[in-house]
Amino acid sequence: MNKLVILVTGASAGIGNLTARSLAQAGHSVYAGMRDMQGRNAPKVRELQDWSFARGLDVRAVELDVLSQESADAAAAQIIGEQGRIDVVVHNAGHLVVGPTEAFTPEEMIKVFDTNVLGAQRVNRAALPYMRVRQSGLLLWVSSTTVRGGFPPFMGPYAAAKAAMDSIAVTQSYELARFGIETSIMVPGAFTHGTDHFPNAGKPADQKTADAYARYAGLMDQVGARLSALSPEHADPQAVADEMTRIVNLPAGQRPFRAVVDFIDDGAGAVTDVAERVREEFARRIGIDDLLHPAVIA
């Protein structure tokens, strides 16, 4: 197995942190992107450094705020300066918001898209020039079963942003194929424990409008309880990190376009099977089926 240089965004906690550790344990050089390394995330940086050193692994924290193009450019430049290349970008950074869709101002919704969609665009604009020159690499996007599966109400801005990011991932897969750059889309389902996704979820500032939905009071708690009941005991977000590590370790050109890890089975897997068949058939009909796989460049 080749040792790859990998950037994981949003790696201070949750699936991003688990993935950074799993990839390092697989023998890769991993850069764990996180914000405010000298401030609120300083303890997480030290903990990750201590964990890595104790095991003789190569995982390093790198300052990366996906809301800033300057920060993304600096992170990519640092990795290139230290390693000479970026082989894999894991687009994991994201933020969940929960509440009545009406209660979110357009400006609040823009912020959700800024993190979940435009953040990936900034990182791509920073990293892809280096990857295109090398004519190789992998973009591994962390999507969501909300894009194609069932999901409850009060997640409107988040679900819309994830759908937008997923759409961009598909579009760029075609646009990067002739550069030898591969695309895989990781599709995690809902996890009721093991991440801070729901506990740290944002809420709309317009409390008056949110209060107008009082007839739905307790619904999300009801949904959460039901999801917990549907989740098997072995459901753990580490499974997502393990699957992403498996994908990265596969030979170039043999990685799946999508991989679903959904212990609850909200239907995204079934929809994906149909959607991917339709996508591939349409690409053949319009004569771009060569873009379904990365070009092999000598």
XYZ file of C-alpha atoms in Angstrom:
298
model
C 0.000 0.000 0.000
C 1.282 3.462 -0.918
C 1.607 6.022 1.854
C -0.683 8.873 0.899
C -0.769 12.501 1.995
C -4.305 13.226 3.149
C -6.153 16.356 4.262
C -9.269 15.823 6.396
C -11.413 18.907 6.958
C -13.464 19.387 10.118
C -11.231 16.966 12.025
C -11.442 18.418 15.528
C -14.198 15.988 16.543
C -16.723 13.431 15.341
C -16.371 11.523 12.102
C -13.560 13.803 10.895
C -11.439 13.096 13.957
C -12.166 9.364 13.810
C -11.271 9.301 10.115
C -7.994 11.171 10.604
C -6.941 8.633 13.243
C -8.041 5.628 11.191
C -6.165 6.837 8.117
C -3.037 7.439 10.195
C -3.307 3.948 11.659
C -3.457 2.652 8.089
C -0.011 4.172 7.523
C -0.810 7.444 5.800
C 0.394 10.983 6.486
C -2.716 12.780 7.671
C -3.363 16.481 8.152
C -6.304 17.062 10.489
C -7.830 20.397 9.524
C -9.378 22.420 12.330
C -10.045 26.022 13.310
C -8.548 28.086 16.109
C -5.689 25.731 16.942
C -4.184 28.261 19.344
C -7.501 28.910 21.077
C -10.515 26.742 21.804
C -9.191 23.757 19.858
C -5.727 23.851 21.467
C -6.580 20.954 23.854
C -7.754 18.851 20.894
C -4.542 19.607 19.020
C -2.410 18.519 21.979
C -4.483 15.384 22.511
C -4.155 14.421 18.843
C -0.404 15.077 18.879
C 0.060 12.986 22.017
C -2.049 10.171 20.576
C -0.053 10.197 17.342
C 3.354 10.347 19.034
C 2.531 7.521 21.447
C 1.721 5.243 18.503
C 4.437 6.364 16.128
C 1.890 7.613 13.611
C 1.932 10.596 11.272
C -1.140 12.712 11.948
C -0.738 16.463 12.318
C -3.168 19.251 13.006
C -3.283 22.023 10.418
C -5.047 25.362 10.818
C -7.996 25.330 8.426
C -11.126 27.443 8.535
C -13.240 26.416 5.540
C -15.039 29.776 5.763
C -11.832 31.501 4.623
C -10.159 31.108 1.222
C -6.972 32.543 2.708
C -6.999 29.855 5.397
C -7.650 27.068 2.859
C -4.852 28.344 0.606
C -2.433 28.512 3.547
C -3.288 24.985 4.675
C -2.739 23.568 1.184
C 0.513 25.494 0.801
C 1.755 24.177 4.156
C 1.055 20.589 3.168
C 2.747 21.048 -0.197
C 5.725 22.679 1.492
C 6.119 19.767 3.902
C 5.127 16.855 1.660
C 5.354 18.045 -1.929
C 1.881 16.750 -2.757
C -1.719 16.266 -1.655
C -3.089 12.857 -2.616
C -6.499 12.875 -0.934
C -8.907 15.524 0.319
C -11.663 14.359 2.666
C -14.479 16.924 2.606
C -15.926 16.344 6.057
C -16.412 19.841 7.515
C -20.069 20.612 8.087
C -22.559 22.029 10.539
C -26.049 20.849 11.447
C -28.872 23.250 12.232
C -32.256 22.227 13.592
C -35.481 24.219 13.720
C -38.524 25.307 11.701
C -37.318 26.292 8.256
C -39.411 29.480 8.322
C -37.593 30.649 11.456
C -34.198 30.767 9.742
C -33.390 34.081 8.112
C -31.903 33.958 4.624
C -28.638 35.144 6.172
C -28.654 32.224 8.612
C -29.299 29.810 5.767
C -26.433 31.344 3.809
C -24.145 30.533 6.752
C -25.242 26.887 6.609
C -24.420 26.753 2.906
C -21.172 28.623 3.562
C -19.886 25.825 5.784
C -21.392 22.786 4.109
C -21.048 23.788 0.459
C -18.788 26.777 -0.117
C -16.289 25.486 2.430
C -15.615 22.489 0.207
C -15.326 24.797 -2.803
C -12.675 26.876 -1.031
C -10.667 23.791 -0.131
C -10.956 22.489 -3.694
C -9.729 25.782 -5.111
C -6.751 25.527 -2.774
C -5.896 21.854 -3.338
C -6.983 20.992 -6.872
C -4.347 23.054 -8.700
C -1.673 20.844 -7.115
C -3.637 17.661 -7.803
C -4.273 18.609 -11.432
C -0.568 19.180 -12.014
C 0.177 15.695 -10.654
C -2.815 14.307 -12.597
C -3.830 12.060 -9.741
C -5.673 12.140 -6.454
C -8.957 11.476 -4.710
C -11.752 13.725 -3.508
C -13.702 11.901 -0.791
C -16.894 13.773 0.048
C -18.938 13.190 3.210
C -22.547 13.515 2.115
C -25.644 12.377 4.017
C -28.551 9.976 3.627
C -30.782 13.063 3.845
C -29.864 13.664 0.185
C -31.666 10.525 -1.040
C -33.252 8.877 1.989
C -35.960 9.743 4.443
C -35.397 12.386 7.092
C -37.552 14.213 9.647
C -38.711 17.845 9.474
C -36.839 20.745 11.075
C -33.609 19.936 9.198
C -34.438 21.938 6.076
C -31.364 24.188 5.655
C -28.949 21.366 6.515
C -30.582 18.846 4.168
C -30.661 21.413 1.361
C -26.987 22.255 1.854
C -25.981 18.582 1.865
C -27.944 18.041 -1.342
C -26.154 20.990 -2.942
C -22.745 19.703 -1.877
C -23.584 16.234 -3.172
C -24.606 17.682 -6.531
C -21.320 19.569 -6.823
C -19.410 16.392 -5.987
C -21.125 14.560 -8.855
C -20.521 17.415 -11.298
C -16.861 17.702 -10.378
C -16.373 13.961 -10.718
C -16.889 14.410 -14.478
C -14.839 17.586 -14.664
C -11.831 16.038 -12.918
C -11.848 12.567 -14.465
C -9.595 13.496 -17.395
C -7.032 14.808 -14.909
C -6.863 11.343 -13.332
C -8.577 12.624 -10.173
C -11.049 10.199 -8.632
C -14.262 10.905 -6.705
C -15.939 8.905 -3.946
C -18.965 10.017 -1.964
C -19.376 8.698 1.570
C -23.025 8.611 2.668
C -23.465 8.223 6.442
C -26.865 7.669 8.001
C -28.043 9.056 11.327
C -26.051 8.240 14.453
C -27.652 8.794 17.836
C -24.371 8.543 19.737
C -20.649 8.855 19.105
C -20.683 12.367 17.622
C -21.588 15.888 18.763
C -23.614 16.451 15.595
C -26.994 16.884 17.258
C -25.856 18.277 20.650
C -23.939 21.057 18.853
C -26.643 21.758 16.272
C -27.425 25.400 15.608
C -30.880 26.880 16.032
C -32.628 29.876 14.453
C -32.273 33.218 16.189
C -35.890 34.135 15.424
C -37.360 32.598 18.565
C -40.752 34.221 18.008
C -41.291 32.358 14.752
C -39.844 29.173 16.217
C -42.314 29.445 19.108
C -45.179 29.641 16.616
C -44.484 25.977 15.863
C -45.284 24.977 19.441
C -47.779 22.395 18.195
C -44.718 20.392 17.092
C -43.144 20.568 20.548
C -41.396 17.342 21.448
C -41.407 15.986 17.902
C -37.621 15.963 17.501
C -37.249 14.280 20.888
C -39.756 11.697 19.688
C -37.790 11.208 16.465
C -34.520 10.932 18.374
C -35.971 8.304 20.687
C -37.277 6.316 17.737
C -33.974 6.531 15.892
C -32.207 5.271 19.008
C -34.639 2.375 19.201
C -34.021 1.529 15.541
C -30.235 1.688 15.886
C -28.518 -1.631 16.598
C -26.103 -1.744 19.519
C -23.106 -1.949 17.190
C -24.055 1.245 15.316
C -21.026 3.471 15.706
C -19.656 6.356 13.598
C -16.302 4.556 13.634
C -17.846 2.401 10.903
C -17.893 5.468 8.642
C -14.233 6.180 9.369
C -13.387 2.544 8.696
C -15.228 2.579 5.377
C -13.501 5.774 4.262
C -10.151 4.254 5.185
C -11.018 1.153 3.157
C -11.910 3.328 0.163
C -8.687 5.337 0.384
C -6.658 2.125 0.577
C -8.159 0.708 -2.614
C -6.102 1.038 -5.815
C -6.798 4.155 -7.857
C -9.619 3.547 -10.298
C -11.199 0.827 -8.166
C -12.853 2.995 -5.523
C -16.660 3.034 -5.327
C -18.406 6.178 -6.487
C -20.729 5.971 -3.468
C -20.669 4.064 -0.220
C -23.588 4.076 2.223
C -23.156 3.340 5.932
C -26.641 3.445 7.386
C -27.527 1.220 10.329
C -31.115 2.523 10.474
C -31.833 2.064 6.742
C -33.697 5.213 5.805
C -33.884 4.119 2.164
C -30.846 5.981 0.821
C -29.143 2.738 -0.166
C -32.069 1.592 -2.293
C -32.476 4.984 -3.952
C -28.723 5.168 -4.609
C -28.751 1.859 -6.472
C -31.374 3.185 -8.885
C -29.946 6.704 -9.133
C -26.425 5.509 -9.925
C -27.685 3.159 -12.628
C -29.648 6.022 -14.208
C -26.662 8.378 -13.938
C -24.347 5.914 -15.650
C -26.878 5.057 -18.369
C -27.432 8.733 -19.165
C -23.675 9.359 -19.350
C -23.425 6.579 -21.930
C -26.375 7.940 -23.905
C -24.781 11.386 -24.245
C -21.310 9.990 -24.938
C -19.444 10.959 -21.775
C -19.120 7.498 -20.250
C -15.332 7.880 -20.251
C -15.881 10.437 -17.458
C -17.430 7.828 -15.178
C -13.935 6.759 -14.165
C -10.654 8.670 -13.734
C -8.366 8.599 -16.739
C -5.290 6.398 -16.465
C -2.421 8.789 -17.082
C 1.064 7.371 -17.619
